[in-house]
Amino acid sequence: MKIPRTIFLLQFFTFLYLFTFTLASTEEATALLKWKATFQNQNNTLLASWKLSPVGSKNSSGIGAASSGACRGWYGVICVNDRVNRLNITNAGVIGTLYDFPCSSLPFLEYVDLSMNQLSGTIPPEIGKLTNLVYLDLSTNQISGTIPPQIGALVNLVEARLEKNQLTDHIPPEIGNLINAKIFYAFSNELSGAIPAEIGKMKSLKQLLLYRNNLSGPIPNSIGDLIDLTLLYLYVNKLSGSIPSELGNLENLMDLELSRNQLTGPIPASFGNLRKLQFLFLHVNRLSGSIPAEIGKLTELKTLYLYVNKLSGSIPAEIGKLVNLIEADLDTNQLTGRIPVEISNMINAKLFYAYSNELSGLIPSELGNLKNLTRLDISSNQLTGSIPASFGNLRNLQVLSLHHNKLSGSIPKELEYLDNLVVLALGVNQFSGQLPEHLCQAGKLVSFSVTSNKLTGPISRSLSKCSSFQWVRFSNNSFTGNLSEAFGIYPELQFIDLSDNDFHGELSSNWGKCKNLTDLQIARNNISGSIPPEIGNLKGLLGLDLSSNQLVGQIPKDFGKLTSLVNLFVKNNHIHGSIPTELESLTKLESLDLSDNRLNGPIPTFIGGYTNMFLLNLSNNKFGQKIPEEIGRITHLSVLDLSHNLLDGEIPPPLASLLDLADLNLSHNGLSGRIPEEFESLTALQDVVLSYNELEGPIPNNKAFLTALLEGNKGLCGNVTGFQPCESPFSVVKKNSRRKKILITVLPVMGALVLLCAFIGVLLMCNKRRKFKDVERRDDGLFSITMLDGKALYKDILNATQEFDSTFCIGKGGHGSVYKVNLPSLGNIAVKRLHSSFENTHRKSFMNEVRALIGTKHRNIVKLYGYCSNAEHSFLVYEYAERGSLSSILSNEIESKNLDWLKRVNIIKGVAFALSYLHQDCSPPIVHRDISSSNVLLDSEYEARVSDFGIAKLLMPDSSNCTVLAGTYGYVAPELAYTMKVTQMCDVYSFGVLTLEIIKGKHLGECITLLANSSSRDHVQLSDLLDERLPCPEDRVKEVLVFIINLASSCLLETPKSRPTMHFISHRLSSMDLRPPTHQINPHVRRAI
């Protein structure tokens, strides 16, 4: 009887064991169902199998040793011994959180993969209870919050993947407890703070990927203890300090990427120990010192990126030992010396970039041995000599960029052998002679630039037939030949610049067959004949410049089909006839300059439909009849020049609607009648020229008319210097009634009065001369060049500021302190009191230049009212700008957010217009010398006002070759360091720096060197250049910002003559055609931003 009892007990305990596991399995399944119940999409088809099966049913047997699992057949769930062991629902479309994930109910869970879903919320601290977890993947979700310190309890974890979420705050030091982890990914989050030193305790780690976060502080030395590490990615963070030499202990490392941080100091020589390293990315940091010779020990290296740092010294000859190297990019550093001949040993190299450095000497002919080379860019250096003929051996070469050097001699014929060449950039050198005959015989050349050299002769036949052309620059040479024969049909052509050469002949109708052409520039040649109507077939044309040629005939009616046209310049030719009515369809025009031609007829009324127009110049033609009042509809018009024509009638009052109008020139016409009194509302008006017409009546009460050129009009009157005051109606009636009586009474007395006045005048003149000499001799004499009474103004300012008490001071600068003053005569003004170091010996030249500055009139320049000086005080009197300096606004977290993208674009345009005016329209031209955010003021409407222009020069009148560096640090052009000579190009450079600062919200610092070269812009992301305090710009605004960034970058070119002029820049900004500026830009690297 004992045997049956034993069997009974065995069956009982077996049943109890199975029941216990079945119950546990049911509890785990129930816990998963409770979590699923929190999903927003509970009807998820993939998880439809998640249903609790009845105990004992056919579906209750689990996958594993036991036979009855409640989760049997569930999608993504695997049980072992009836306990949930693996959960894999990657990319299942789950929308939910982890808040109710049953961490406590799944003690045997080893594998969790919830990646590529739409999980949000935070990682719950209960995750630390999954102590058997080996694999955890929460990547590619929307999980936020911090990494909980409880993750350190997962001591069995081998692989942790948290990447591509929205995790914030620091990495917990408890991460060091994961001693068995081999892979830890947390890249593409928003993690901040320092990398914890405890990470060095993860001795089993092979791959550590923390890139694309906001991590700061130094790289911990303890990472050097992770000797099994093969991948270390820390790029795109805010890490600072030097690179730890301990990283040289990572002898198993194959890929090291520390780029796009703020790392400083040298490249550790210990890197020579990383013999297995294949990829070394240290680019876009602030590393300094020389490239260590030990780098030659990395014989397995395939990619070496050191670009955009501050590395100096020469390129080590040991780099030639890297025989497996495929890509080497050393651009945008401060490398000097020669290009080492040993580079020719890198026989597998496909890419070598060393542009934007200070390399000198000859180009080694041995580079011709690199027969696998596809891209060679050593532009923007100081290389001399000629192009080696051995370059003809580089048959795989696709990109050859040598622009902006000092290369000379002829372009070698051997370049004709480069059948795969796509980009050839040789601009801004000293090449001479003629172009090789067969440069494009393979028909693959897309971008070709030889701009700004000394090349002569005709264009070769192979180039004229190169149908693959897209971007072409022949400008600024001495090319000759018949234009109609030198160029053919280019179906892919987008941009071509033939300006500033000696081409002759006529424009070919073939240009109309270049269907993709967006910009055609043939200015300043000797082109004759008429404009072919076929150009009207270029439906995508944005810019057309045919200025300064010998063109005759009329403007083709077919131009009416150029509905995308933004800029049209045909000035300084011999075009006659009227403006065709077909041009009414050019509604996108922003700049139209037809000046200096022989156009006649009336100005068409349809011009009023050009509502995007910024500049309209029809001067020096023979236009007649009245000024169309429809021009008043061009509300954004800033420059209107209709001077030197045959216009008559009155000035139409609707022109008063041009609220943005800054420059108005209607001189040398036959205009009559009154100046519309509505002009008093044109507050933006700066320059007014109405001279030599037949105008009469009162001069409008507008500040711009106080300095307007109005001579040659007999009937004008008003409170303006040189004109009689206007008489009231009562005085006119009274004068008519008493005229006879006055004549009878006055005439007998006049003779005697004239003699008396003449005698008194002589006495006064002599006395005035004596007084003037006395004033010149006295140190305490009062100087005044304001329109008001200088002496009275001087006293008013002293009284209003209580003798320049500090309580009225609103700012201090290098030359003086600024005070806000409220005067009845001028309202709020800014008074800049000069420092006492101002020398009396410079006073005379200072006064002469101040008088010149008072003559400047532009809406974007702070108005200088005048200057007062005596022995105690010397100060300048300026217009007051309500919002203060641009620098103070950008540095203020609240005010900077009010400065949205459109306001910033408008400020940039304003500064450009002001500088263009100073350089182009002032006589003599004025160089600002100190363009910076501190010297740009903003009025109540956030309009830019450039201030302190010329002041540095005024304070140093002997500074044509000055011995003191002028300008603000960080804005000064690099050539000033060795030439000490200020030119207009210095202002251009400063403008480029300022523009990028306005867009970023702060000075870009070392990143400026990256943007200074067109070839290096591929290393910059647009997000790196935008102010993070503002919302991401919309597509249209983003296009505008990219356009401006490219334009500003061209201002930073190292060679001054290679920078665009401010006149060029202002026209580009006024057109805003959303294309990257074509001035000195390499098309093959337009992937930059």
Tab-separated table of C-alpha atoms in Angstrom, residues 701-1071:
chain	number	residue	atom	x	y	z
A	701	ASN	CA	8.803	120.213	-43.124
A	702	ASN	CA	10.941	117.064	-43.243
A	703	LYS	CA	14.460	116.637	-41.853
A	704	ALA	CA	15.703	115.282	-45.179
A	705	PHE	CA	14.810	118.585	-46.886
A	706	LEU	CA	17.016	120.544	-44.500
A	707	THR	CA	20.041	119.216	-46.402
A	708	ALA	CA	18.392	118.498	-49.758
A	709	LEU	CA	19.863	119.766	-53.020
A	710	LEU	CA	17.232	122.176	-54.295
A	711	GLU	CA	19.203	124.751	-56.294
A	712	GLY	CA	17.955	125.786	-59.702
A	713	ASN	CA	14.325	126.145	-58.569
A	714	LYS	CA	13.294	129.788	-58.489
A	715	GLY	CA	10.031	129.604	-56.617
A	716	LEU	CA	10.810	127.520	-53.515
A	717	CYS	CA	10.567	128.978	-50.051
A	718	GLY	CA	10.738	127.787	-46.467
A	719	ASN	CA	12.845	127.575	-43.329
A	720	VAL	CA	15.841	126.106	-45.130
A	721	THR	CA	19.206	127.729	-45.511
A	722	GLY	CA	19.452	129.631	-48.798
A	723	PHE	CA	15.703	130.119	-49.276
A	724	GLN	CA	13.368	132.924	-48.308
A	725	PRO	CA	10.677	132.232	-45.706
A	726	CYS	CA	7.246	131.667	-47.177
A	727	GLU	CA	4.827	134.571	-46.844
A	728	SER	CA	1.439	134.175	-45.175
A	729	PRO	CA	-1.738	134.980	-47.203
A	730	PHE	CA	-2.399	138.048	-45.047
A	731	SER	CA	1.012	139.525	-45.763
A	732	VAL	CA	0.502	139.008	-49.498
A	733	VAL	CA	-2.820	140.921	-49.507
A	734	LYS	CA	-1.374	143.692	-47.404
A	735	LYS	CA	1.636	143.979	-49.646
A	736	ASN	CA	-0.512	144.320	-52.769
A	737	SER	CA	-2.638	147.109	-51.233
A	738	ARG	CA	0.327	149.141	-50.106
A	739	ARG	CA	2.739	148.455	-52.959
A	740	LYS	CA	2.539	151.900	-54.499
A	741	LYS	CA	2.882	153.672	-51.180
A	742	ILE	CA	5.911	151.566	-50.287
A	743	LEU	CA	7.599	152.274	-53.583
A	744	ILE	CA	7.084	156.032	-53.243
A	745	THR	CA	8.388	156.023	-49.696
A	746	VAL	CA	11.238	153.547	-49.998
A	747	LEU	CA	12.938	154.413	-53.277
A	748	PRO	CA	14.297	157.844	-52.253
A	749	VAL	CA	15.816	156.312	-49.147
A	750	MET	CA	17.325	153.212	-50.797
A	751	GLY	CA	20.335	154.927	-52.295
A	752	ALA	CA	21.452	156.340	-48.976
A	753	LEU	CA	20.860	153.045	-47.177
A	754	VAL	CA	22.903	151.086	-49.697
A	755	LEU	CA	25.902	153.354	-49.175
A	756	LEU	CA	25.504	153.202	-45.411
A	757	CYS	CA	25.175	149.401	-45.391
A	758	ALA	CA	28.223	149.009	-47.587
A	759	PHE	CA	30.292	151.107	-45.197
A	760	ILE	CA	29.046	149.199	-42.145
A	761	GLY	CA	29.610	145.887	-43.939
A	762	VAL	CA	33.248	146.689	-44.545
A	763	LEU	CA	33.733	147.523	-40.879
A	764	LEU	CA	31.967	144.308	-39.753
A	765	MET	CA	34.015	142.151	-42.096
A	766	CYS	CA	37.264	143.487	-40.729
A	767	ASN	CA	36.026	143.003	-37.174
A	768	LYS	CA	34.843	139.455	-37.955
A	769	ARG	CA	38.235	138.514	-39.334
A	770	ARG	CA	39.926	139.780	-36.223
A	771	LYS	CA	37.505	137.845	-34.003
A	772	PHE	CA	37.930	134.687	-36.028
A	773	LYS	CA	41.674	134.858	-35.646
A	774	ASP	CA	41.239	135.418	-31.919
A	775	VAL	CA	39.002	132.361	-31.668
A	776	GLU	CA	41.526	130.222	-33.501
A	777	ARG	CA	44.203	131.300	-31.063
A	778	ARG	CA	42.127	130.562	-27.951
A	779	ASP	CA	41.938	127.122	-26.415
A	780	ASP	CA	38.540	127.835	-24.909
A	781	GLY	CA	36.890	128.959	-28.160
A	782	LEU	CA	33.515	127.436	-29.018
A	783	PHE	CA	33.210	125.404	-32.194
A	784	SER	CA	29.793	124.617	-33.665
A	785	ILE	CA	28.698	123.037	-36.899
A	786	THR	CA	25.096	122.369	-36.086
A	787	MET	CA	22.246	124.212	-37.760
A	788	LEU	CA	21.206	125.550	-34.417
A	789	ASP	CA	22.980	128.181	-32.366
A	790	GLY	CA	26.103	126.350	-31.253
A	791	LYS	CA	26.679	128.429	-28.157
A	792	ALA	CA	23.101	128.040	-26.973
A	793	LEU	CA	23.151	124.305	-27.728
A	794	TYR	CA	26.357	123.932	-25.748
A	795	LYS	CA	24.811	125.579	-22.690
A	796	ASP	CA	21.581	123.563	-23.024
A	797	ILE	CA	23.501	120.294	-23.075
A	798	LEU	CA	25.555	121.227	-20.022
A	799	ASN	CA	22.419	122.205	-18.119
A	800	ALA	CA	20.469	119.120	-19.169
A	801	THR	CA	23.267	116.758	-18.095
A	802	GLN	CA	24.279	118.751	-15.008
A	803	GLU	CA	27.797	119.105	-16.370
A	804	PHE	CA	27.834	115.501	-17.649
A	805	ASP	CA	26.818	113.887	-14.400
A	806	SER	CA	27.159	110.076	-14.450
A	807	THR	CA	23.428	109.642	-13.782
A	808	PHE	CA	22.745	110.692	-17.396
A	809	CYS	CA	25.350	108.329	-18.867
A	810	ILE	CA	23.849	105.477	-20.913
A	811	GLY	CA	27.029	103.907	-22.237
A	812	LYS	CA	30.788	104.022	-22.517
A	813	GLY	CA	33.051	103.296	-25.457
A	814	GLY	CA	36.651	103.455	-26.485
A	815	HIS	CA	36.542	107.131	-27.416
A	816	GLY	CA	34.077	108.544	-24.929
A	817	SER	CA	30.897	108.271	-22.871
A	818	VAL	CA	27.358	108.627	-24.238
A	819	TYR	CA	24.635	110.660	-22.503
A	820	LYS	CA	20.911	110.823	-23.192
A	821	VAL	CA	19.729	114.442	-23.363
A	822	ASN	CA	16.267	115.879	-23.934
A	823	LEU	CA	16.261	119.307	-25.571
A	824	PRO	CA	13.254	121.374	-26.692
A	825	SER	CA	14.947	122.127	-30.009
A	826	LEU	CA	15.904	118.540	-30.937
A	827	GLY	CA	13.943	116.261	-28.598
A	828	ASN	CA	15.882	113.241	-27.349
A	829	ILE	CA	19.472	113.253	-28.539
A	830	ALA	CA	22.610	111.294	-27.743
A	831	VAL	CA	25.674	113.257	-26.757
A	832	LYS	CA	29.020	111.538	-26.969
A	833	ARG	CA	31.577	113.252	-24.778
A	834	LEU	CA	35.105	112.542	-25.967
A	835	HIS	CA	37.848	111.460	-23.614
A	836	SER	CA	40.300	114.062	-22.423
A	837	SER	CA	43.046	112.397	-24.448
A	838	PHE	CA	41.637	114.179	-27.506
A	839	GLU	CA	44.506	116.400	-28.596
A	840	ASN	CA	44.098	120.042	-29.517
A	841	THR	CA	46.662	119.581	-32.253
A	842	HIS	CA	44.219	117.331	-34.099
A	843	ARG	CA	41.274	119.682	-33.704
A	844	LYS	CA	41.462	121.307	-37.124
A	845	SER	CA	41.474	118.031	-39.116
A	846	PHE	CA	38.883	116.645	-36.714
A	847	MET	CA	36.602	119.594	-37.490
A	848	ASN	CA	37.031	119.177	-41.224
A	849	GLU	CA	36.022	115.536	-41.082
A	850	VAL	CA	33.122	116.227	-38.740
A	851	ARG	CA	31.827	118.726	-41.294
A	852	ALA	CA	32.063	115.992	-43.926
A	853	LEU	CA	30.175	113.545	-41.711
A	854	ILE	CA	27.371	116.019	-41.152
A	855	GLY	CA	26.800	115.842	-44.900
A	856	THR	CA	25.994	112.146	-44.756
A	857	LYS	CA	22.284	111.472	-45.137
A	858	HIS	CA	21.019	107.914	-45.000
A	859	ARG	CA	18.154	106.244	-43.199
A	860	ASN	CA	20.446	103.577	-41.723
A	861	ILE	CA	23.086	105.973	-40.382
A	862	VAL	CA	22.670	107.743	-37.084
A	863	LYS	CA	22.229	111.432	-37.807
A	864	LEU	CA	25.160	113.551	-36.643
A	865	TYR	CA	23.741	116.965	-35.732
A	866	GLY	CA	26.994	118.599	-34.899
A	867	TYR	CA	29.958	119.093	-32.612
A	868	CYS	CA	30.887	121.417	-29.801
A	869	SER	CA	34.234	121.924	-28.126
A	870	ASN	CA	36.054	124.189	-25.738
A	871	ALA	CA	38.818	123.834	-23.197
A	872	GLU	CA	36.581	121.848	-20.814
A	873	HIS	CA	34.437	119.659	-23.040
A	874	SER	CA	34.461	118.130	-26.513
A	875	PHE	CA	31.398	116.237	-27.648
A	876	LEU	CA	29.395	115.045	-30.644
A	877	VAL	CA	25.632	115.434	-30.918
A	878	TYR	CA	23.754	112.475	-32.441
A	879	GLU	CA	20.216	111.346	-33.136
A	880	TYR	CA	18.946	109.172	-30.254
A	881	ALA	CA	18.145	105.480	-30.934
A	882	GLU	CA	15.454	104.255	-28.544
A	883	ARG	CA	16.396	100.571	-28.275
A	884	GLY	CA	20.117	101.013	-27.803
A	885	SER	CA	22.861	98.896	-29.287
A	886	LEU	CA	22.385	95.648	-31.169
A	887	SER	CA	25.006	94.078	-28.903
A	888	SER	CA	22.983	94.734	-25.759
A	889	ILE	CA	19.809	93.293	-27.301
A	890	LEU	CA	21.502	90.125	-28.572
A	891	SER	CA	23.019	89.498	-25.145
A	892	ASN	CA	19.661	89.919	-23.382
A	893	GLU	CA	17.728	86.647	-23.178
A	894	ILE	CA	14.321	88.346	-23.274
A	895	GLU	CA	14.936	91.132	-25.769
A	896	SER	CA	16.781	88.822	-28.161
A	897	LYS	CA	13.657	86.686	-28.544
A	898	ASN	CA	11.742	89.758	-29.701
A	899	LEU	CA	14.331	90.114	-32.444
A	900	ASP	CA	12.756	87.536	-34.741
A	901	TRP	CA	14.233	86.280	-38.009
A	902	LEU	CA	12.585	88.904	-40.208
A	903	LYS	CA	13.760	91.736	-37.957
A	904	ARG	CA	17.291	90.334	-38.049
A	905	VAL	CA	17.252	90.116	-41.834
A	906	ASN	CA	16.065	93.720	-41.979
A	907	ILE	CA	18.889	94.822	-39.651
A	908	ILE	CA	21.459	93.086	-41.854
A	909	LYS	CA	20.061	94.826	-44.923
A	910	GLY	CA	20.102	98.163	-43.155
A	911	VAL	CA	23.767	97.883	-42.200
A	912	ALA	CA	24.657	96.827	-45.755
A	913	PHE	CA	22.808	99.786	-47.251
A	914	ALA	CA	24.529	102.173	-44.861
A	915	LEU	CA	28.019	100.889	-45.665
A	916	SER	CA	27.292	100.879	-49.389
A	917	TYR	CA	26.277	104.519	-49.070
A	918	LEU	CA	29.446	105.436	-47.156
A	919	HIS	CA	31.683	103.647	-49.662
A	920	GLN	CA	29.869	104.447	-52.888
A	921	ASP	CA	27.917	107.650	-52.538
A	922	CYS	CA	30.003	109.823	-50.222
A	923	SER	CA	32.693	112.033	-51.680
A	924	PRO	CA	35.308	111.324	-50.570
A	925	PRO	CA	34.304	107.776	-49.558
A	926	ILE	CA	34.109	107.096	-45.830
A	927	VAL	CA	35.520	103.914	-44.287
A	928	HIS	CA	33.797	103.091	-41.031
A	929	ARG	CA	36.733	101.133	-39.549
A	930	ASP	CA	34.838	99.745	-36.570
A	931	ILE	CA	31.735	97.825	-37.657
A	932	SER	CA	30.525	95.724	-34.738
A	933	SER	CA	27.297	94.948	-32.911
A	934	SER	CA	28.157	97.665	-30.382
A	935	ASN	CA	28.176	100.281	-33.129
A	936	VAL	CA	24.796	99.355	-34.605
A	937	LEU	CA	21.879	101.022	-32.858
A	938	LEU	CA	18.183	100.207	-33.213
A	939	ASP	CA	15.303	102.636	-33.253
A	940	SER	CA	11.830	101.941	-31.899
A	941	GLU	CA	10.937	99.908	-35.010
A	942	TYR	CA	14.164	97.856	-34.838
A	943	GLU	CA	15.583	99.702	-37.850
A	944	ALA	CA	19.387	99.642	-37.906
A	945	ARG	CA	21.364	102.840	-37.409
A	946	VAL	CA	25.117	102.574	-37.933
A	947	SER	CA	26.919	104.787	-35.443
A	948	ASP	CA	30.441	106.045	-34.799
A	949	PHE	CA	31.328	105.771	-38.481
A	950	GLY	CA	34.652	107.364	-39.174
A	951	ILE	CA	35.225	108.266	-35.535
A	952	ALA	CA	38.332	106.107	-35.176
A	953	LYS	CA	39.747	107.828	-38.211
A	954	LEU	CA	38.726	111.239	-36.908
A	955	LEU	CA	40.600	110.641	-33.720
A	956	MET	CA	43.723	109.655	-35.632
A	957	PRO	CA	43.980	112.046	-38.557
A	958	ASP	CA	47.392	110.742	-39.573
A	959	SER	CA	46.117	107.176	-39.884
A	960	SER	CA	46.182	106.625	-43.623
A	961	ASN	CA	48.993	104.264	-42.693
A	962	CYS	CA	48.202	103.935	-39.029
A	963	THR	CA	50.414	102.340	-36.409
A	964	VAL	CA	47.551	101.345	-34.141
A	965	LEU	CA	45.209	98.541	-35.107
A	966	ALA	CA	41.774	100.051	-35.762
A	967	GLY	CA	38.547	98.266	-34.978
A	968	THR	CA	37.045	95.886	-32.438
A	969	TYR	CA	38.718	92.553	-31.714
A	970	GLY	CA	36.941	89.727	-33.491
A	971	TYR	CA	35.713	91.988	-36.290
A	972	VAL	CA	39.052	93.216	-37.662
A	973	ALA	CA	40.086	91.997	-41.100
A	974	PRO	CA	43.142	89.689	-40.970
A	975	GLU	CA	45.221	91.793	-43.373
A	976	LEU	CA	45.307	94.656	-40.862
A	977	ALA	CA	47.694	92.642	-38.721
A	978	TYR	CA	50.477	93.045	-41.284
A	979	THR	CA	49.494	95.954	-43.556
A	980	MET	CA	48.076	98.330	-40.910
A	981	LYS	CA	46.200	99.938	-43.801
A	982	VAL	CA	42.453	100.416	-43.597
A	983	THR	CA	40.440	99.984	-46.798
A	984	GLN	CA	36.805	99.509	-47.694
A	985	MET	CA	37.433	95.764	-47.749
A	986	CYS	CA	38.067	95.921	-43.988
A	987	ASP	CA	34.490	97.121	-43.549
A	988	VAL	CA	33.319	94.272	-45.795
A	989	TYR	CA	35.058	91.701	-43.589
A	990	SER	CA	33.597	93.237	-40.421
A	991	PHE	CA	30.152	93.221	-42.036
A	992	GLY	CA	30.490	89.476	-42.699
A	993	VAL	CA	31.357	88.813	-39.058
A	994	LEU	CA	28.509	91.017	-37.841
A	995	THR	CA	25.974	89.358	-40.147
A	996	LEU	CA	26.786	85.902	-38.840
A	997	GLU	CA	26.620	87.237	-35.278
A	998	ILE	CA	23.128	88.624	-35.887
A	999	ILE	CA	21.922	85.252	-37.192
A	1000	LYS	CA	23.592	83.208	-34.439
A	1001	GLY	CA	22.782	85.680	-31.674
A	1002	LYS	CA	26.412	85.796	-30.594
A	1003	HIS	CA	29.872	86.133	-32.093
A	1004	LEU	CA	30.814	82.943	-33.958
A	1005	GLY	CA	34.416	82.971	-32.780
A	1006	GLU	CA	36.603	80.368	-34.421
A	1007	CYS	CA	33.800	79.105	-36.656
A	1008	ILE	CA	34.413	82.202	-38.771
A	1009	THR	CA	37.522	80.591	-40.216
A	1010	LEU	CA	35.420	77.662	-41.368
A	1011	LEU	CA	32.984	79.873	-43.230
A	1012	ALA	CA	35.763	81.990	-44.713
A	1013	ASN	CA	36.347	79.386	-47.397
A	1014	SER	CA	33.636	78.161	-49.687
A	1015	SER	CA	35.161	74.688	-49.819
A	1016	SER	CA	34.853	74.164	-46.074
A	1017	ARG	CA	31.194	75.046	-45.702
A	1018	ASP	CA	30.254	71.402	-46.012
A	1019	HIS	CA	31.561	71.086	-42.462
A	1020	VAL	CA	28.909	73.458	-41.132
A	1021	GLN	CA	25.302	72.631	-40.475
A	1022	LEU	CA	22.692	75.347	-40.690
A	1023	SER	CA	21.575	74.543	-37.142
A	1024	ASP	CA	25.083	75.424	-35.921
A	1025	LEU	CA	24.655	78.971	-37.221
A	1026	LEU	CA	21.133	79.786	-36.022
A	1027	ASP	CA	20.162	81.393	-32.718
A	1028	GLU	CA	18.790	78.536	-30.614
A	1029	ARG	CA	16.629	80.981	-28.655
A	1030	LEU	CA	14.366	81.512	-31.676
A	1031	PRO	CA	12.001	78.944	-33.160
A	1032	CYS	CA	13.189	77.057	-36.217
A	1033	PRO	CA	12.609	79.261	-39.287
A	1034	GLU	CA	10.018	78.342	-41.864
A	1035	ASP	CA	11.198	77.110	-45.268
A	1036	ARG	CA	10.966	80.504	-46.974
A	1037	VAL	CA	12.838	82.263	-44.160
A	1038	LYS	CA	15.353	79.420	-43.999
A	1039	GLU	CA	16.160	79.937	-47.682
A	1040	VAL	CA	16.726	83.628	-47.043
A	1041	LEU	CA	19.037	82.871	-44.108
A	1042	VAL	CA	21.076	80.382	-46.145
A	1043	PHE	CA	21.405	83.001	-48.882
A	1044	ILE	CA	22.630	85.605	-46.375
A	1045	ILE	CA	25.033	83.168	-44.673
A	1046	ASN	CA	26.661	82.371	-47.989
A	1047	LEU	CA	26.869	86.051	-48.856
A	1048	ALA	CA	28.395	86.867	-45.451
A	1049	SER	CA	30.876	84.018	-45.849
A	1050	SER	CA	32.152	85.530	-49.086
A	1051	CYS	CA	32.958	88.685	-47.080
A	1052	LEU	CA	35.395	86.699	-44.940
A	1053	LEU	CA	37.754	85.624	-47.722
A	1054	GLU	CA	41.354	86.103	-46.723
A	1055	THR	CA	42.352	88.029	-49.862
A	1056	PRO	CA	40.755	91.494	-49.658
A	1057	LYS	CA	40.367	91.877	-53.401
A	1058	SER	CA	38.393	88.627	-53.495
A	1059	ARG	CA	35.664	89.965	-51.229
A	1060	PRO	CA	32.568	91.529	-52.737
A	1061	THR	CA	32.048	95.264	-52.437
A	1062	MET	CA	29.352	96.659	-50.184
A	1063	HIS	CA	27.642	97.938	-53.319
A	1064	PHE	CA	27.527	94.362	-54.618
A	1065	ILE	CA	26.304	93.090	-51.249
A	1066	SER	CA	23.548	95.691	-50.930
A	1067	HIS	CA	22.244	94.815	-54.370
A	1068	ARG	CA	22.336	91.109	-53.553
A	1069	LEU	CA	20.431	91.660	-50.336
A	1070	SER	CA	17.929	93.882	-52.071
A	1071	SER	CA	17.317	91.170	-54.657
